[in-house]
Amino acid sequence: MAKENQTLPEFLLLGFSDLRALQGPLFWVVFLAYLATFLGNSMIILLTQTSPALNSPMYFFLRHLSVVELIYTTNIVPRTLVDLASPYPRAISFQGCAAQMYIFIVLGISECCLLTAMAYDRYAAICRPLHYSTLMNWQVCVAMVGTSWFMGIITATTHSSLIFTLPFPSHPIIPHFLCDILPVLRLASAGKHRSEISVMAATVILIMIPFSLIVTSYARILGTILAMASTHSRHKVFSTCSSHLLVVFLFFGTASITYIQPRAGSSVTMDRILSLFYTVITPMLNPIIYTLRNKEIRNLDQAQKDGLSLPHNVCVIYWEDSIARRDSNSWEQNHLTVSSFTCPVPAMTGFVDQNTYA
């Protein structure tokens, strides 16, 4: 590490101290958003962990996504709230800044990969339902989640090592409310241009590759949906993907604007607002989107209230506009519109009592 860094005790985070009039309102917005994020993601973790009805790959990925969101916001928001309560910029140690950035990168890249895994799960469920149990078995799901965390750790280690071995000036002021990649990198007093190019190239690649895989998955899904004869069936299938699509749009949209926009076209205030959106608002919206748009979670809550049993040998198949009873072990349909919680093929939704169609 450079000698300048050895004598540098701390960075100074500007936060929103230059926007005094906004600090009070922003404090309450951030606080309430964090509270909603904590409660919403905790609820999803609890439901997907304890309910056999939600024991499927999509909810396995959703549980890990909620864990990522909880750690992600906890890494940033408590510090931001303390800064918003102070009228002056507050210091953060060199080691504290490096640790915050490391965790931030690990979780950001892990979320990219998890969203990609969830898109592939939808592709397998809708486009290849007869092979779903093979394509998305337990070992594959665990490997996907493990790879997501591994990619995050590798990226964070590389970026942090590259950035925090550069020399910094004696009193660096970070024009941000967190130790983000570009604001810290641009404070380096030497070697920052080459490092910025390397870091930005790696970041763009790590954003665009998962996004391209997601687009490819949904292109295949769209082809399958358009091939369906019934408008009702197309609507049912698309509704199983809408929650994930909206989350992908929010996450990759704000990340792309923040990290891919030209430096000349960026402003300190706009960068902070965008960062506030994807670090505070998006994690709050994710559980809301999944619980409001997802029938499985809503039906689970209703079934628990009504005391309905959730049998393992009965499936309700919505094929075109008719309902037929099928044994979960004999599967002849090529495409299913929705997925059952209790059936091995996850393209169906619905709880049904075993005596309903007896």
CSV table of C-alpha atoms in Angstrom, one decimal, residues 140-358:
chain,number,residue,atom,x,y,z
A,140,VAL,CA,-28.2,-27.1,-9.9
A,141,CYS,CA,-30.0,-24.5,-7.7
A,142,VAL,CA,-27.3,-24.7,-5.0
A,143,ALA,CA,-24.6,-24.4,-7.6
A,144,MET,CA,-26.3,-21.3,-9.1
A,145,VAL,CA,-26.5,-19.6,-5.7
A,146,GLY,CA,-22.9,-20.6,-4.8
A,147,THR,CA,-21.7,-19.3,-8.1
A,148,SER,CA,-23.5,-16.0,-7.5
A,149,TRP,CA,-21.7,-15.5,-4.2
A,150,PHE,CA,-18.4,-16.7,-5.7
A,151,MET,CA,-18.6,-14.2,-8.5
A,152,GLY,CA,-19.4,-11.4,-6.0
A,153,ILE,CA,-16.4,-12.3,-3.8
A,154,ILE,CA,-14.0,-12.5,-6.8
A,155,THR,CA,-15.2,-9.2,-8.2
A,156,ALA,CA,-15.1,-7.4,-4.9
A,157,THR,CA,-11.6,-8.7,-4.1
A,158,THR,CA,-10.2,-7.6,-7.5
A,159,HIS,CA,-11.8,-4.2,-7.4
A,160,SER,CA,-11.0,-3.4,-3.8
A,161,SER,CA,-7.4,-4.5,-4.3
A,162,LEU,CA,-7.0,-2.4,-7.4
A,163,ILE,CA,-8.6,0.8,-5.8
A,164,PHE,CA,-7.2,0.8,-2.2
A,165,THR,CA,-3.6,0.2,-3.2
A,166,LEU,CA,-3.6,3.5,-5.1
A,167,PRO,CA,-2.2,6.6,-3.4
A,168,PHE,CA,-4.7,9.1,-2.0
A,169,PRO,CA,-4.4,12.8,-1.0
A,170,SER,CA,-4.0,13.7,2.6
A,171,HIS,CA,-7.6,14.9,3.2
A,172,PRO,CA,-9.9,13.1,0.6
A,173,ILE,CA,-13.6,14.1,0.6
A,174,ILE,CA,-15.9,11.5,-1.0
A,175,PRO,CA,-18.8,13.4,-2.8
A,176,HIS,CA,-21.2,10.6,-1.9
A,177,PHE,CA,-23.1,9.1,1.0
A,178,LEU,CA,-21.3,5.7,0.7
A,179,CYS,CA,-17.9,4.4,-0.5
A,180,ASP,CA,-19.0,3.6,-4.0
A,181,ILE,CA,-16.5,2.5,-6.7
A,182,LEU,CA,-16.2,5.6,-8.9
A,183,PRO,CA,-16.3,8.4,-6.3
A,184,VAL,CA,-13.5,6.7,-4.3
A,185,LEU,CA,-11.4,5.8,-7.4
A,186,ARG,CA,-11.5,9.4,-8.7
A,187,LEU,CA,-9.9,10.6,-5.5
A,188,ALA,CA,-6.7,8.8,-6.1
A,189,SER,CA,-3.8,11.1,-6.7
A,190,ALA,CA,-2.0,8.8,-9.2
A,191,GLY,CA,-2.7,5.9,-11.5
A,192,LYS,CA,-6.5,6.5,-11.4
A,193,HIS,CA,-7.1,6.8,-15.1
A,194,ARG,CA,-5.8,3.4,-16.0
A,195,SER,CA,-7.5,1.9,-12.9
A,196,GLU,CA,-10.8,3.6,-13.8
A,197,ILE,CA,-10.7,2.2,-17.3
A,198,SER,CA,-10.0,-1.3,-15.9
A,199,VAL,CA,-12.6,-1.1,-13.2
A,200,MET,CA,-15.3,0.4,-15.5
A,201,ALA,CA,-14.7,-2.2,-18.2
A,202,ALA,CA,-15.0,-5.1,-15.6
A,203,THR,CA,-18.1,-3.5,-14.1
A,204,VAL,CA,-19.8,-3.0,-17.5
A,205,ILE,CA,-19.1,-6.6,-18.5
A,206,LEU,CA,-20.4,-7.9,-15.2
A,207,ILE,CA,-23.6,-5.9,-15.6
A,208,MET,CA,-24.1,-6.6,-19.3
A,209,ILE,CA,-23.4,-10.4,-19.3
A,210,PRO,CA,-26.2,-11.2,-16.8
A,211,PHE,CA,-28.5,-8.7,-18.4
A,212,SER,CA,-27.9,-10.3,-21.8
A,213,LEU,CA,-28.6,-13.8,-20.4
A,214,ILE,CA,-31.9,-12.5,-18.9
A,215,VAL,CA,-32.9,-10.9,-22.2
A,216,THR,CA,-32.1,-14.2,-24.0
A,217,SER,CA,-34.2,-16.2,-21.5
A,218,TYR,CA,-37.2,-13.8,-21.9
A,219,ALA,CA,-36.9,-13.8,-25.7
A,220,ARG,CA,-37.4,-17.6,-25.6
A,221,ILE,CA,-40.2,-17.2,-23.1
A,222,LEU,CA,-41.9,-14.6,-25.4
A,223,GLY,CA,-41.7,-17.0,-28.3
A,224,THR,CA,-43.4,-19.7,-26.3
A,225,ILE,CA,-46.1,-17.3,-25.1
A,226,LEU,CA,-46.9,-16.0,-28.6
A,227,ALA,CA,-47.2,-19.6,-29.8
A,228,MET,CA,-50.1,-20.2,-27.4
A,229,ALA,CA,-53.5,-20.2,-29.0
A,230,SER,CA,-55.4,-18.7,-26.0
A,231,THR,CA,-55.2,-15.1,-24.9
A,232,HIS,CA,-56.1,-16.3,-21.4
A,233,SER,CA,-53.2,-18.7,-21.4
A,234,ARG,CA,-50.7,-16.1,-22.6
A,235,HIS,CA,-51.9,-13.8,-19.8
A,236,LYS,CA,-51.5,-16.5,-17.2
A,237,VAL,CA,-48.0,-17.4,-18.3
A,238,PHE,CA,-46.8,-13.8,-18.6
A,239,SER,CA,-48.2,-13.0,-15.1
A,240,THR,CA,-45.8,-15.6,-13.6
A,241,CYS,CA,-42.9,-13.5,-15.0
A,242,SER,CA,-44.1,-9.9,-14.5
A,243,SER,CA,-42.7,-9.6,-10.9
A,244,HIS,CA,-39.2,-10.7,-11.9
A,245,LEU,CA,-39.2,-8.5,-15.0
A,246,LEU,CA,-40.1,-5.4,-13.0
A,247,VAL,CA,-37.4,-6.1,-10.5
A,248,VAL,CA,-34.9,-6.6,-13.3
A,249,PHE,CA,-35.9,-3.4,-14.9
A,250,LEU,CA,-35.5,-1.4,-11.6
A,251,PHE,CA,-32.1,-3.0,-10.7
A,252,PHE,CA,-30.4,-3.0,-14.1
A,253,GLY,CA,-31.9,0.3,-15.2
A,254,THR,CA,-30.5,2.3,-12.3
A,255,ALA,CA,-27.2,0.4,-12.3
A,256,SER,CA,-26.7,1.0,-16.0
A,257,ILE,CA,-27.4,4.7,-15.7
A,258,THR,CA,-25.0,5.0,-12.7
A,259,TYR,CA,-22.0,3.0,-14.0
A,260,ILE,CA,-22.3,3.2,-17.8
A,261,GLN,CA,-23.1,6.9,-18.3
A,262,PRO,CA,-20.1,9.1,-19.5
A,263,ARG,CA,-18.3,10.9,-16.8
A,264,ALA,CA,-18.8,14.2,-18.6
A,265,GLY,CA,-22.6,13.8,-18.4
A,266,SER,CA,-22.8,13.0,-14.7
A,267,SER,CA,-23.3,15.3,-11.7
A,268,VAL,CA,-22.6,14.8,-8.0
A,269,THR,CA,-26.2,15.4,-7.0
A,270,MET,CA,-27.7,13.2,-9.7
A,271,ASP,CA,-25.2,10.4,-8.8
A,272,ARG,CA,-26.3,10.5,-5.2
A,273,ILE,CA,-30.0,10.5,-6.0
A,274,LEU,CA,-29.6,7.5,-8.3
A,275,SER,CA,-27.5,5.7,-5.7
A,276,LEU,CA,-30.1,6.4,-3.1
A,277,PHE,CA,-32.7,4.9,-5.4
A,278,TYR,CA,-31.0,1.6,-6.0
A,279,THR,CA,-29.5,1.2,-2.5
A,280,VAL,CA,-32.7,2.2,-0.5
A,281,ILE,CA,-35.8,2.4,-2.7
A,282,THR,CA,-35.3,-0.7,-4.9
A,283,PRO,CA,-34.7,-3.1,-2.0
A,284,MET,CA,-37.9,-1.8,-0.4
A,285,LEU,CA,-39.9,-2.3,-3.6
A,286,ASN,CA,-38.7,-5.8,-4.3
A,287,PRO,CA,-40.7,-7.6,-1.5
A,288,ILE,CA,-43.7,-5.4,-2.3
A,289,ILE,CA,-43.6,-6.4,-6.0
A,290,TYR,CA,-43.2,-10.1,-5.3
A,291,THR,CA,-45.9,-10.2,-2.7
A,292,LEU,CA,-48.5,-8.1,-4.5
A,293,ARG,CA,-47.9,-9.6,-8.0
A,294,ASN,CA,-47.3,-13.2,-6.9
A,295,LYS,CA,-50.3,-15.4,-6.5
A,296,GLU,CA,-48.4,-18.2,-4.6
A,297,ILE,CA,-47.6,-15.9,-1.7
A,298,ARG,CA,-51.1,-14.3,-1.7
A,299,ASN,CA,-52.8,-17.7,-1.9
A,300,LEU,CA,-50.6,-19.2,0.8
A,301,ASP,CA,-51.6,-16.4,3.2
A,302,GLN,CA,-55.3,-17.0,2.3
A,303,ALA,CA,-55.0,-20.8,2.5
A,304,GLN,CA,-53.5,-20.5,6.0
A,305,LYS,CA,-56.3,-18.2,7.1
A,306,ASP,CA,-59.0,-20.6,5.7
A,307,GLY,CA,-57.3,-23.7,7.1
A,308,LEU,CA,-57.0,-25.4,3.7
A,309,SER,CA,-54.8,-28.5,3.3
A,310,LEU,CA,-52.1,-28.5,0.7
A,311,PRO,CA,-52.0,-32.0,-0.8
A,312,HIS,CA,-49.0,-33.4,-2.6
A,313,ASN,CA,-50.8,-35.6,-5.1
A,314,VAL,CA,-53.4,-33.2,-6.6
A,315,CYS,CA,-52.6,-30.6,-9.3
A,316,VAL,CA,-54.9,-28.1,-10.8
A,317,ILE,CA,-54.0,-27.6,-14.5
A,318,TYR,CA,-55.1,-24.4,-16.2
A,319,TRP,CA,-54.9,-25.5,-19.9
A,320,GLU,CA,-56.3,-22.9,-22.2
A,321,ASP,CA,-59.5,-21.9,-20.4
A,322,SER,CA,-60.5,-25.3,-18.9
A,323,ILE,CA,-59.5,-27.0,-15.6
A,324,ALA,CA,-58.7,-30.7,-15.5
A,325,ARG,CA,-57.6,-32.9,-12.7
A,326,ARG,CA,-54.2,-34.7,-13.2
A,327,ASP,CA,-52.0,-36.9,-11.0
A,328,SER,CA,-48.8,-35.1,-10.4
A,329,ASN,CA,-46.8,-38.2,-11.5
A,330,SER,CA,-48.4,-38.5,-15.0
A,331,TRP,CA,-47.6,-35.4,-17.1
A,332,GLU,CA,-48.5,-35.2,-20.7
A,333,GLN,CA,-48.9,-31.5,-21.4
A,334,ASN,CA,-46.2,-29.7,-23.4
A,335,HIS,CA,-46.8,-26.2,-22.0
A,336,LEU,CA,-48.5,-25.3,-18.7
A,337,THR,CA,-49.6,-21.8,-18.0
A,338,VAL,CA,-49.1,-21.6,-14.3
A,339,SER,CA,-47.3,-23.7,-11.7
A,340,SER,CA,-48.4,-25.7,-8.7
A,341,PHE,CA,-46.7,-25.5,-5.4
A,342,THR,CA,-47.1,-29.2,-4.9
A,343,CYS,CA,-46.4,-30.5,-8.4
A,344,PRO,CA,-42.9,-31.1,-9.7
A,345,VAL,CA,-43.5,-29.0,-12.7
A,346,PRO,CA,-43.7,-25.4,-11.5
A,347,ALA,CA,-45.8,-23.8,-14.2
A,348,MET,CA,-49.0,-23.8,-12.2
A,349,THR,CA,-50.5,-21.8,-9.4
A,350,GLY,CA,-53.3,-22.6,-7.1
A,351,PHE,CA,-54.1,-24.3,-3.8
A,352,VAL,CA,-56.7,-27.0,-3.9
A,353,ASP,CA,-58.2,-29.2,-1.2
A,354,GLN,CA,-57.9,-32.9,-1.9
A,355,ASN,CA,-61.7,-33.3,-1.5
A,356,THR,CA,-62.6,-30.4,-3.8
A,357,TYR,CA,-62.6,-32.6,-7.0
A,358,ALA,CA,-63.2,-35.9,-5.4
